[in-house]
Structures are given as structure tokens and as C-alpha cells.
Tab-separated table of C-alpha atoms in Angstrom:
chain	number	residue	atom	x	y	z
A	1	MET	CA	-26.068	-59.968	7.958
A	2	LYS	CA	-25.423	-60.766	4.323
A	3	ALA	CA	-25.954	-57.088	3.417
A	4	LEU	CA	-23.409	-56.105	6.031
A	5	ILE	CA	-20.770	-58.447	5.007
A	6	LEU	CA	-21.159	-57.256	1.292
A	7	GLY	CA	-20.965	-53.805	2.303
A	8	LEU	CA	-17.922	-54.310	4.274
A	9	SER	CA	-16.220	-56.328	1.316
A	10	GLY	CA	-17.080	-53.578	-1.104
A	11	ALA	CA	-15.602	-50.921	1.377
A	12	ILE	CA	-12.354	-53.028	1.588
A	13	ALA	CA	-12.268	-53.559	-2.273
A	14	ILE	CA	-12.736	-49.831	-2.742
A	15	THR	CA	-10.147	-48.793	-0.294
A	16	GLY	CA	-7.653	-51.224	-1.659
A	17	ALA	CA	-8.293	-49.888	-5.060
A	18	ALA	CA	-7.617	-46.374	-3.874
A	19	VAL	CA	-4.315	-47.594	-2.169
A	20	GLY	CA	-3.290	-49.404	-5.286
A	21	ALA	CA	-3.722	-46.216	-7.212
A	22	GLY	CA	-1.362	-44.437	-4.855
A	23	ILE	CA	-4.148	-42.268	-3.367
A	24	PRO	CA	-3.777	-41.598	0.438
A	25	ASP	CA	-6.510	-43.418	2.178
A	26	ASP	CA	-8.897	-41.401	4.222
A	27	GLY	CA	-11.861	-43.665	3.539
A	28	CYS	CA	-13.625	-40.900	1.615
A	29	LEU	CA	-13.362	-42.681	-1.640
A	30	VAL	CA	-15.723	-45.423	-0.109
A	31	CYS	CA	-18.581	-43.256	-1.021
A	32	HIS	CA	-17.334	-40.320	-3.134
A	33	ARG	CA	-16.074	-42.713	-5.859
A	34	LEU	CA	-19.530	-43.693	-6.559
A	35	LYS	CA	-20.786	-42.381	-9.825
A	36	GLY	CA	-23.880	-40.168	-9.444
A	37	LEU	CA	-23.198	-39.421	-5.820
A	38	SER	CA	-25.099	-35.880	-5.587
A	39	VAL	CA	-26.702	-33.551	-3.134
A	40	VAL	CA	-29.216	-30.789	-3.353
A	41	THR	CA	-27.864	-27.452	-2.206
A	42	GLU	CA	-29.810	-24.734	-0.200
A	43	GLU	CA	-30.339	-23.127	-3.568
A	44	ASN	CA	-32.076	-26.280	-4.848
A	45	LYS	CA	-29.276	-26.985	-7.354
A	46	VAL	CA	-27.982	-30.482	-7.651
A	47	LYS	CA	-24.253	-30.752	-6.894
A	48	ASP	CA	-22.272	-33.693	-7.978
A	49	CYS	CA	-19.954	-35.025	-5.244
A	50	SER	CA	-18.464	-37.968	-7.072
A	51	ILE	CA	-14.818	-38.225	-7.646
A	52	SER	CA	-12.871	-40.342	-10.253
A	53	ASP	CA	-10.091	-42.116	-8.330
A	54	ALA	CA	-8.305	-42.745	-11.686
A	55	LEU	CA	-8.305	-39.067	-12.556
A	56	TYR	CA	-7.428	-38.040	-8.993
A	57	ALA	CA	-4.410	-40.401	-9.009
A	58	HIS	CA	-3.025	-38.497	-11.957
A	59	SER	CA	-3.776	-34.925	-10.625
A	60	ILE	CA	-1.648	-32.278	-8.980
A	61	HIS	CA	-2.999	-33.307	-5.569
A	62	ARG	CA	-2.497	-36.977	-6.237
A	63	ASN	CA	-0.348	-37.520	-2.972
A	64	VAL	CA	-2.334	-35.350	-0.735
A	65	GLY	CA	-5.184	-37.110	1.426
A	66	CYS	CA	-8.751	-35.662	1.426
A	67	THR	CA	-8.772	-34.737	5.084
A	68	GLU	CA	-5.437	-32.877	4.938
A	69	CYS	CA	-7.347	-30.068	3.142
A	70	HIS	CA	-10.814	-30.909	4.217
A	71	ASP	CA	-9.703	-30.786	7.853
A	72	LYS	CA	-13.064	-30.234	9.502
A	73	ILE	CA	-14.371	-33.674	8.519
A	74	GLU	CA	-14.038	-35.987	11.587
A	75	GLN	CA	-17.054	-38.183	11.298
A	76	TYR	CA	-19.320	-39.930	8.868
A	77	PRO	CA	-21.642	-38.925	7.513
A	78	HIS	CA	-20.180	-35.318	7.508
A	79	LYS	CA	-22.052	-32.191	7.626
A	80	PRO	CA	-22.028	-30.106	4.336
A	81	GLU	CA	-20.405	-27.147	5.999
A	82	ASN	CA	-17.523	-29.075	7.212
A	83	ALA	CA	-16.456	-30.009	3.576
A	84	ALA	CA	-14.851	-26.733	3.170
A	85	VAL	CA	-11.278	-26.782	2.061
A	86	ASN	CA	-8.391	-25.146	4.075
A	87	CYS	CA	-5.691	-24.244	1.591
A	88	ALA	CA	-3.279	-22.886	4.308
A	89	ASN	CA	-2.897	-26.452	5.910
A	90	LYS	CA	0.394	-28.153	6.034
A	91	CYS	CA	0.298	-31.555	4.396
A	92	HIS	CA	2.304	-34.592	4.649
A	93	VAL	CA	3.830	-33.869	1.245
A	94	VAL	CA	7.540	-32.765	1.988
A	95	ASP	CA	8.829	-29.697	-0.144
A	96	PRO	CA	12.081	-31.131	-1.654
A	97	SER	CA	13.539	-27.596	-1.641
A	98	THR	CA	13.179	-27.138	2.123
A	99	LYS	CA	12.615	-30.601	3.505
A	100	LYS	CA	9.475	-29.291	5.292
A	101	PRO	CA	6.023	-30.212	4.981
A	102	PHE	CA	4.477	-28.394	2.006
A	103	SER	CA	2.026	-25.601	2.618
A	104	HIS	CA	0.315	-22.815	0.567
A	105	LYS	CA	0.306	-20.649	3.788
A	106	SER	CA	2.497	-17.732	2.455
A	107	VAL	CA	0.285	-17.521	-0.730
A	108	PHE	CA	-2.931	-17.852	1.538
A	109	GLU	CA	-1.658	-15.180	3.900
A	110	THR	CA	-1.155	-12.881	0.813
A	111	TRP	CA	-4.584	-13.507	-0.361
A	112	LYS	CA	-6.098	-12.830	3.048
A	113	GLU	CA	-4.652	-9.208	2.790
A	114	SER	CA	-5.695	-8.817	-0.708
A	115	VAL	CA	-8.859	-7.098	-1.995
A	116	HIS	CA	-10.120	-10.714	-2.636
A	117	GLY	CA	-9.569	-12.086	0.838
A	118	LYS	CA	-9.681	-9.237	3.521
A	119	ASN	CA	-13.569	-9.242	3.464
A	120	TYR	CA	-14.055	-12.922	2.365
A	121	GLN	CA	-15.425	-13.914	5.929
A	122	LYS	CA	-17.986	-11.008	5.804
A	123	ALA	CA	-19.313	-12.273	2.447
A	124	PRO	CA	-18.000	-15.588	1.163
A	125	ASP	CA	-20.634	-15.602	-1.614
A	126	ILE	CA	-19.197	-12.278	-3.110
A	127	TYR	CA	-15.363	-12.802	-2.691
A	128	PRO	CA	-13.467	-15.594	-4.499
A	129	TYR	CA	-11.810	-18.366	-2.394
A	130	CYS	CA	-8.806	-20.445	-3.738
A	131	SER	CA	-11.008	-23.062	-5.455
A	132	TYR	CA	-12.895	-20.455	-7.477
A	133	CYS	CA	-9.824	-19.783	-9.490
A	134	HIS	CA	-7.657	-22.988	-9.073
A	135	THR	CA	-8.665	-26.439	-10.158
A	136	ASN	CA	-6.977	-29.686	-9.468
A	137	ASP	CA	-5.515	-30.188	-12.947
A	138	LEU	CA	-4.461	-33.269	-14.519
A	139	LEU	CA	-0.601	-33.838	-14.999
A	140	ILE	CA	1.165	-34.265	-18.340
A	141	ASP	CA	2.165	-37.680	-19.285
A	142	VAL	CA	5.810	-36.878	-20.205
A	143	THR	CA	6.389	-40.382	-21.677
A	144	LYS	CA	4.136	-39.712	-24.653
A	145	LEU	CA	5.831	-36.401	-25.658
A	146	GLU	CA	9.135	-36.555	-27.510
A	147	SER	CA	10.417	-33.219	-26.135
A	148	MET	CA	9.625	-34.299	-22.588
A	149	LYS	CA	11.116	-37.864	-23.287
A	150	MET	CA	14.559	-36.125	-23.843
A	151	SER	CA	14.352	-34.344	-20.602
A	152	LEU	CA	13.380	-37.416	-18.729
A	153	ASN	CA	16.198	-39.370	-20.149
A	154	ARG	CA	18.474	-36.558	-19.275
A	155	CYS	CA	17.337	-36.158	-15.700
A	156	SER	CA	17.370	-40.035	-15.242
A	157	ILE	CA	21.141	-40.106	-15.673
A	158	CYS	CA	21.477	-38.555	-12.184
A	159	HIS	CA	18.150	-39.270	-10.582
A	160	GLU	CA	18.068	-43.191	-10.683
A	161	ASN	CA	14.431	-43.604	-9.513
A	162	LYS	CA	12.638	-43.022	-12.726
A	163	ASP	CA	9.098	-42.975	-11.335
A	164	TRP	CA	10.272	-40.130	-8.958
A	165	THR	CA	11.819	-38.222	-11.847
A	166	LYS	CA	8.639	-38.788	-14.097
A	167	ASP	CA	6.557	-37.504	-11.282
A	168	ARG	CA	8.464	-34.309	-10.551
A	169	LEU	CA	8.941	-33.601	-14.339
A	170	SER	CA	5.210	-34.039	-15.027
A	171	HIS	CA	4.506	-31.567	-12.283
A	172	VAL	CA	6.772	-28.982	-13.630
A	173	ALA	CA	5.609	-29.677	-17.262
A	174	SER	CA	2.086	-28.974	-16.162
A	175	ARG	CA	2.996	-25.211	-15.751
A	176	GLU	CA	4.699	-24.452	-19.052
A	177	PRO	CA	3.707	-24.781	-22.762
A	178	ILE	CA	5.119	-27.978	-24.104
A	179	PRO	CA	6.556	-28.158	-27.656
A	180	VAL	CA	5.456	-30.966	-29.970
A	181	ILE	CA	8.404	-31.796	-32.034
A	182	LYS	CA	7.888	-33.291	-35.633
A	183	ASN	CA	10.990	-33.909	-37.890
A	184	GLY	CA	13.182	-31.989	-35.743
A	185	PHE	CA	10.932	-28.974	-35.680
A	186	THR	CA	8.640	-27.557	-33.223
A	187	HIS	CA	5.152	-28.319	-34.778
A	188	LYS	CA	3.017	-26.671	-32.145
A	189	PHE	CA	2.712	-26.129	-28.252
A	190	ILE	CA	0.504	-28.012	-26.042
A	191	LYS	CA	-1.325	-25.416	-23.746
A	192	THR	CA	-0.961	-26.497	-20.096
A	193	ARG	CA	-2.421	-23.475	-18.355
A	194	ARG	CA	-4.580	-20.480	-18.813
A	195	ASP	CA	-3.731	-18.141	-21.671
A	196	GLY	CA	-3.930	-14.307	-21.275
A	197	TRP	CA	-7.695	-14.144	-22.587
A	198	GLU	CA	-8.687	-16.960	-20.170
A	199	ILE	CA	-7.487	-14.989	-17.312
A	200	VAL	CA	-9.382	-12.046	-18.460
A	201	GLU	CA	-12.541	-14.176	-18.719
A	202	LEU	CA	-12.033	-15.445	-15.373
A	203	CYS	CA	-11.674	-12.217	-13.860
A	204	ALA	CA	-14.655	-10.999	-15.701
A	205	SER	CA	-16.763	-13.826	-14.390
A	206	CYS	CA	-17.054	-11.727	-11.259
A	207	HIS	CA	-16.202	-8.124	-12.400
A	208	GLU	CA	-18.785	-8.168	-14.943
A	209	ASP	CA	-21.511	-9.110	-12.388
A	210	GLU	CA	-22.881	-5.689	-11.619
A	211	LYS	CA	-24.914	-6.884	-8.594
A	212	LYS	CA	-21.994	-8.693	-7.175
A	213	MET	CA	-19.482	-5.736	-7.638
A	214	GLU	CA	-22.124	-3.230	-6.021
A	215	LYS	CA	-22.312	-5.620	-2.985
A	216	ALA	CA	-18.731	-5.589	-2.617
A	217	LEU	CA	-18.406	-1.829	-3.082
A	218	GLU	CA	-21.048	-1.498	-0.142
A	219	ILE	CA	-19.027	-3.792	2.067
A	220	GLU	CA	-15.707	-1.990	1.365
A	221	GLY	CA	-17.460	1.332	1.984
A	222	ILE	CA	-16.747	2.915	-1.379
A	223	HIS	CA	-19.342	5.464	-2.106
A	224	ASP	CA	-17.525	7.912	-4.409
A	225	GLU	CA	-19.291	7.911	-7.793
A	226	PHE	CA	-16.072	8.210	-9.800
A	227	ALA	CA	-14.416	5.150	-7.856
A	228	LYS	CA	-17.658	3.234	-8.172
A	229	GLU	CA	-18.012	3.737	-11.817
A	230	HIS	CA	-14.286	2.692	-12.270
A	231	VAL	CA	-14.974	-0.636	-10.733
A	232	LEU	CA	-18.129	-1.267	-12.233
A	233	THR	CA	-16.864	-0.662	-15.678
A	234	ALA	CA	-13.480	-2.230	-15.314
A	235	VAL	CA	-13.856	-5.154	-17.722
A	236	GLU	CA	-15.988	-2.998	-20.235
A	237	SER	CA	-13.301	-0.351	-20.186
A	238	TYR	CA	-10.448	-2.793	-20.625
A	239	LYS	CA	-11.965	-4.547	-23.577
A	240	VAL	CA	-11.809	-1.319	-25.614
A	241	THR	CA	-8.162	-1.052	-24.946
A	242	MET	CA	-5.087	-1.918	-27.228
A	243	HIS	CA	-4.020	-4.476	-24.630
A	244	SER	CA	-7.325	-6.305	-24.960
A	245	LYS	CA	-7.566	-6.174	-28.599
A	246	MET	CA	-3.943	-7.565	-29.102
A	247	LEU	CA	-4.797	-10.322	-26.623
A	248	TYR	CA	-8.001	-11.073	-28.316
A	249	LEU	CA	-6.352	-11.429	-31.875
A	250	ASP	CA	-3.655	-13.713	-30.351
A	251	ARG	CA	-4.538	-15.325	-27.044
A	252	ASN	CA	-1.003	-16.405	-26.511
A	253	ASP	CA	0.584	-12.956	-27.172
A	254	THR	CA	2.742	-12.346	-24.107
A	255	ARG	CA	3.314	-8.783	-25.181
A	256	ALA	CA	-0.425	-7.879	-24.566
A	257	ALA	CA	-1.244	-7.393	-20.839
A	258	ASP	CA	-3.833	-9.469	-19.078
A	259	CYS	CA	-5.339	-8.584	-15.756
A	260	LEU	CA	-2.452	-10.152	-13.667
A	261	ASP	CA	0.245	-8.621	-15.622
A	262	CYS	CA	-0.692	-5.245	-14.248
A	263	HIS	CA	-2.689	-5.924	-10.984
A	264	THR	CA	0.107	-8.067	-9.468
A	265	ASN	CA	3.696	-7.160	-8.517
A	266	LYS	CA	6.729	-8.062	-10.455
A	267	ASP	CA	8.171	-10.275	-7.797
A	268	GLY	CA	5.000	-11.158	-6.111
A	269	ASN	CA	2.955	-14.504	-6.027
A	270	PHE	CA	0.034	-13.385	-8.355
A	271	HIS	CA	-2.261	-12.947	-5.267
A	272	ASP	CA	-0.927	-9.620	-3.991
A	273	ILE	CA	-3.752	-7.505	-5.530
A	274	PHE	CA	-4.500	-4.509	-3.423
A	275	HIS	CA	-6.325	-1.247	-3.749
A	276	LYS	CA	-4.423	1.360	-5.733
A	277	GLU	CA	-4.105	3.481	-2.644
A	278	ASP	CA	-2.266	0.872	-0.826
A	279	PRO	CA	1.602	1.314	-1.311
A	280	ARG	CA	1.897	-2.498	-1.905
A	281	SER	CA	-0.263	-2.282	-4.963
A	282	SER	CA	1.237	-2.619	-8.345
A	283	ILE	CA	-0.920	0.134	-9.679
A	284	ASN	CA	0.014	2.549	-6.818
A	285	GLU	CA	1.577	5.692	-8.505
A	286	LYS	CA	4.773	4.838	-6.599
A	287	ASN	CA	4.907	1.394	-8.425
A	288	ILE	CA	3.626	2.287	-11.731
A	289	GLU	CA	7.091	2.773	-13.285
A	290	LEU	CA	7.890	-0.786	-12.384
A	291	THR	CA	4.707	-2.357	-13.347
A	292	CYS	CA	4.369	-0.814	-16.911
A	293	GLY	CA	8.115	-1.217	-17.537
A	294	ARG	CA	8.423	-4.547	-15.868
A	295	SER	CA	10.199	-6.474	-18.795
A	296	THR	CA	11.333	-6.127	-22.392
A	297	GLU	CA	7.870	-7.124	-23.401
A	298	CYS	CA	6.158	-4.141	-21.814
A	299	HIS	CA	7.303	-0.523	-21.940
A	300	PRO	CA	10.829	-0.431	-20.514
A	301	LEU	CA	11.927	2.584	-22.815
A	302	VAL	CA	9.200	5.007	-21.705
A	303	PRO	CA	10.750	7.808	-19.853
A	304	ALA	CA	10.061	7.727	-16.110
A	305	LYS	CA	8.399	11.203	-16.120
A	306	ASP	CA	5.700	9.780	-18.460
A	307	MET	CA	5.305	6.442	-16.825
A	308	LYS	CA	2.910	7.610	-14.144
A	309	ASN	CA	0.321	8.927	-16.820
A	310	MET	CA	0.290	5.493	-18.624
A	311	ALA	CA	-2.075	4.098	-16.008
A	312	THR	CA	-4.580	6.908	-16.537
A	313	THR	CA	-4.618	6.668	-20.249
A	314	LYS	CA	-6.906	4.652	-22.706
A	315	TRP	CA	-4.272	2.064	-23.084
A	316	VAL	CA	-5.154	0.524	-19.811
A	317	HIS	CA	-8.712	1.563	-19.031
A	318	MET	CA	-10.985	4.026	-20.730
A	319	HIS	CA	-12.166	6.853	-18.697
A	320	PRO	CA	-15.131	5.509	-16.779
A	321	ILE	CA	-17.169	8.710	-16.500
A	322	PRO	CA	-19.325	8.714	-19.712
A	323	ASP	CA	-19.916	12.478	-19.526
A	324	SER	CA	-16.298	13.369	-19.749
A	325	LEU	CA	-15.130	15.402	-22.730
A	326	GLY	CA	-12.467	12.758	-23.542
A	327	GLN	CA	-14.931	9.924	-23.449
A	328	LYS	CA	-17.349	11.819	-25.862
A	329	ILE	CA	-14.562	12.430	-28.324
A	330	VAL	CA	-13.580	8.798	-28.291
A	331	LYS	CA	-17.120	7.730	-28.878
A	332	ILE	CA	-17.698	10.119	-31.751
A	333	VAL	CA	-14.420	8.973	-33.400
A	334	GLU	CA	-15.406	5.340	-32.850
A	335	GLU	CA	-18.951	5.892	-34.317
A	336	PHE	CA	-17.463	7.792	-37.356
A	337	MET	CA	-14.864	5.133	-38.036
A	338	PHE	CA	-17.473	2.491	-37.838
A	339	TRP	CA	-19.802	4.105	-40.233
A	340	LEU	CA	-16.968	5.210	-42.549
A	341	THR	CA	-15.571	1.574	-42.799
A	342	THR	CA	-19.274	0.172	-43.156
A	343	GLY	CA	-20.142	2.662	-45.802
A	344	THR	CA	-16.935	2.148	-47.641
A	345	LEU	CA	-17.529	-1.595	-47.737
A	346	LEU	CA	-21.104	-1.221	-48.723
A	347	PHE	CA	-20.251	1.034	-51.628
A	348	ALA	CA	-17.526	-1.453	-52.775
A	349	VAL	CA	-19.917	-4.342	-52.730
A	350	THR	CA	-22.401	-2.392	-54.584
A	351	ILE	CA	-20.013	-1.261	-57.266
A	352	VAL	CA	-18.784	-4.832	-57.759
A	353	GLY	CA	-22.437	-6.163	-57.826
A	354	LEU	CA	-23.552	-3.572	-60.506
A	355	ASP	CA	-20.349	-4.296	-62.503
A	356	LEU	CA	-21.265	-8.009	-62.588
A	357	LEU	CA	-24.706	-7.344	-63.455
A	358	LYS	CA	-23.489	-5.231	-66.284
A	359	ASN	CA	-21.391	-8.106	-67.683
A	360	LEU	CA	-24.209	-10.741	-67.401
A	361	ARG	CA	-26.398	-8.447	-69.465
A	362	ARG	CA	-23.863	-7.976	-72.157
A	363	LYS	CA	-23.554	-11.632	-72.583
A	364	HIS	CA	-27.304	-12.101	-73.005
């Protein structure tokens, strides 16, 4: 009896803490806020299922209840397979621009038709779901940044509810680099989202996995050797291009194209990635002109007649067939330049070393 009373008291206290933190109360945090709450998966891996209510209260999804997304959970204890998240659900949060319940449904529908989503049900272990790429990021505390304080003060002139204004501004600020101002000058920027190279690394986490990509090709019925090689070497062939090298040298260089710059449409939602034969694809030959010349930071001055050739040149992806003449020439030139540079440096170091040795001998 004492154990029951203590258990109920603890549950009430935990639930009260969650409500006090502003988290919608679904009762989930009664268990999931316990540190060390873990399960062993079918692959014999330990999965941490604990949630920090303090962090969740300052995250993007802070106003969303657990069961609004994990909508298959209806009982306790719930089955592991029922914990899957449904990102297309409507939630109780109201979109201030439409006054309707907020939903990712339009983006979700685009994903379902894309190369990532159309075969997801056939092989969920091969294709990425929303949560593979997206995380529940923490919000920026705008009151601690001078540049954001100015915006908060300005917005508060009309929007009297400062808590509401702070909440909305924090959400918007979490999507753009924030300037840090010192002595009236921008000292640096706080990174709030993935930079170009992180996007490349995220895409490469799947596309560099040869076994996973071979399974995907099998599911999609792609058997042409050229097409298969093109897919299997996509990351490798990108990393030897000028786009990749520019981005690697400066991760924040917006002039250098990452994966999303080319494989999504200009006015799309960053999930509209289709096969190049699909007329909706940004790399379809009908859309190449718009994709490669999409802004002043890309190639707007390239003549339209030459634009279609850009997507097949080494600027985007190297030729995937290693036996092609063009690839052989590129490899020979690369090898020659490598050994020429190495030999020149070694020769220079040797000359400097011998000269130093000669001077030391003269002194003695």
C-alpha cells in the first residue's frame, strides 16, 4: 500500500513538473523522464529512451504533446512498434498565418512521392524517414544576444505579450545565423542550422553505404550498369569537383553548391528530390537551366544553350565509368600534378636542408 501511495505521489509530482514547464501532459514523462530508461532492440543494441523535460521545454516541439505525433500509443506499457512517429499529423498548435491546426502534411506528401519516400514502406531500413534527417533542436535564447534583444524590443512595441513575442522570435532565430555584435561591429555568427558540408555529410551517411544503395537499386529495379555506377559513386564523384572543394575550404560559402542546392527545386520545400527522368526533378534536362542559374550566387550568366551541358561535366559529378577516356585523362593529370607538386616540395626542402648544413659546417 505504501509503495502504491509513493508511486502515485511520484507520478503526480512528475506530471506537475511537466505541466509547470509548459509541456503538454500526455503522461509519457512519468516514465520517460527517468534517466537511464533504456531498451534492448532486436539488433541487441541498447537504446536510450529517456527524455529531459527541461530540454524538451526549450525545443522546437515544446508545445506539442507526445501522442500528437506518436499517435499509435493508446495504452501503457506500449508496444515498441507503436512508438513510431507520424509527421503528417495535425497538432493542436495553431498556425498563426492560417489560424488552422499546424501540420507537416504538405511536406510529408512531397516526401512520399520523392525518391526517399515512395519505397519507404517496402524497406524502412533502407530509406530515410523524417527523423533521420530532422532533430528536435533547442531554441535560441534571444534575451542573451545583443542583436536579438534589439529585435525583441522592436517587436514588443506592437506585440504587447513579450513571452509570446520571445517565443516566436526564438523560433525564427533558430533557422538563421545570428550575428554577435561587439563594439558596434559584427564579431562572428552563431550557427543555428547545418552548413553546406554538414548537409553533404548527412546525405553521404546513406549514399556512401554501398550495401544500402545496392539494395535500394534492387528495390527500384535499376539494373543498367551506367545508372548503377552513377548512384554508387555519387558521393565520391562529388567530392572531387570544384563545388565540393570550395565548400570544404569554407563550410559557410553559400556560393558552393551542396546536395540540396542542385537536387531540390528553387521554389520547392527541400524534400522534392526525384529521379532525373521525372519532369519534376530539378536535374531533369528541362529544369537544368533554372537549377544551375537559380540565383546570382550560381551561374545566371551562362548561355541557355550551354546550361544543359553543365550537369554532365566534372563541375557537378565526375564521369562514373572508370574506363571512359575522359576519366582516364583526368586521373593521369591528377597523378601527374600530385607527383609534380610532391617532387617540387621535396626538392625545395632538400636544397634548404643542404644549404643549412653547409652554413653549419662553415661556422665550425
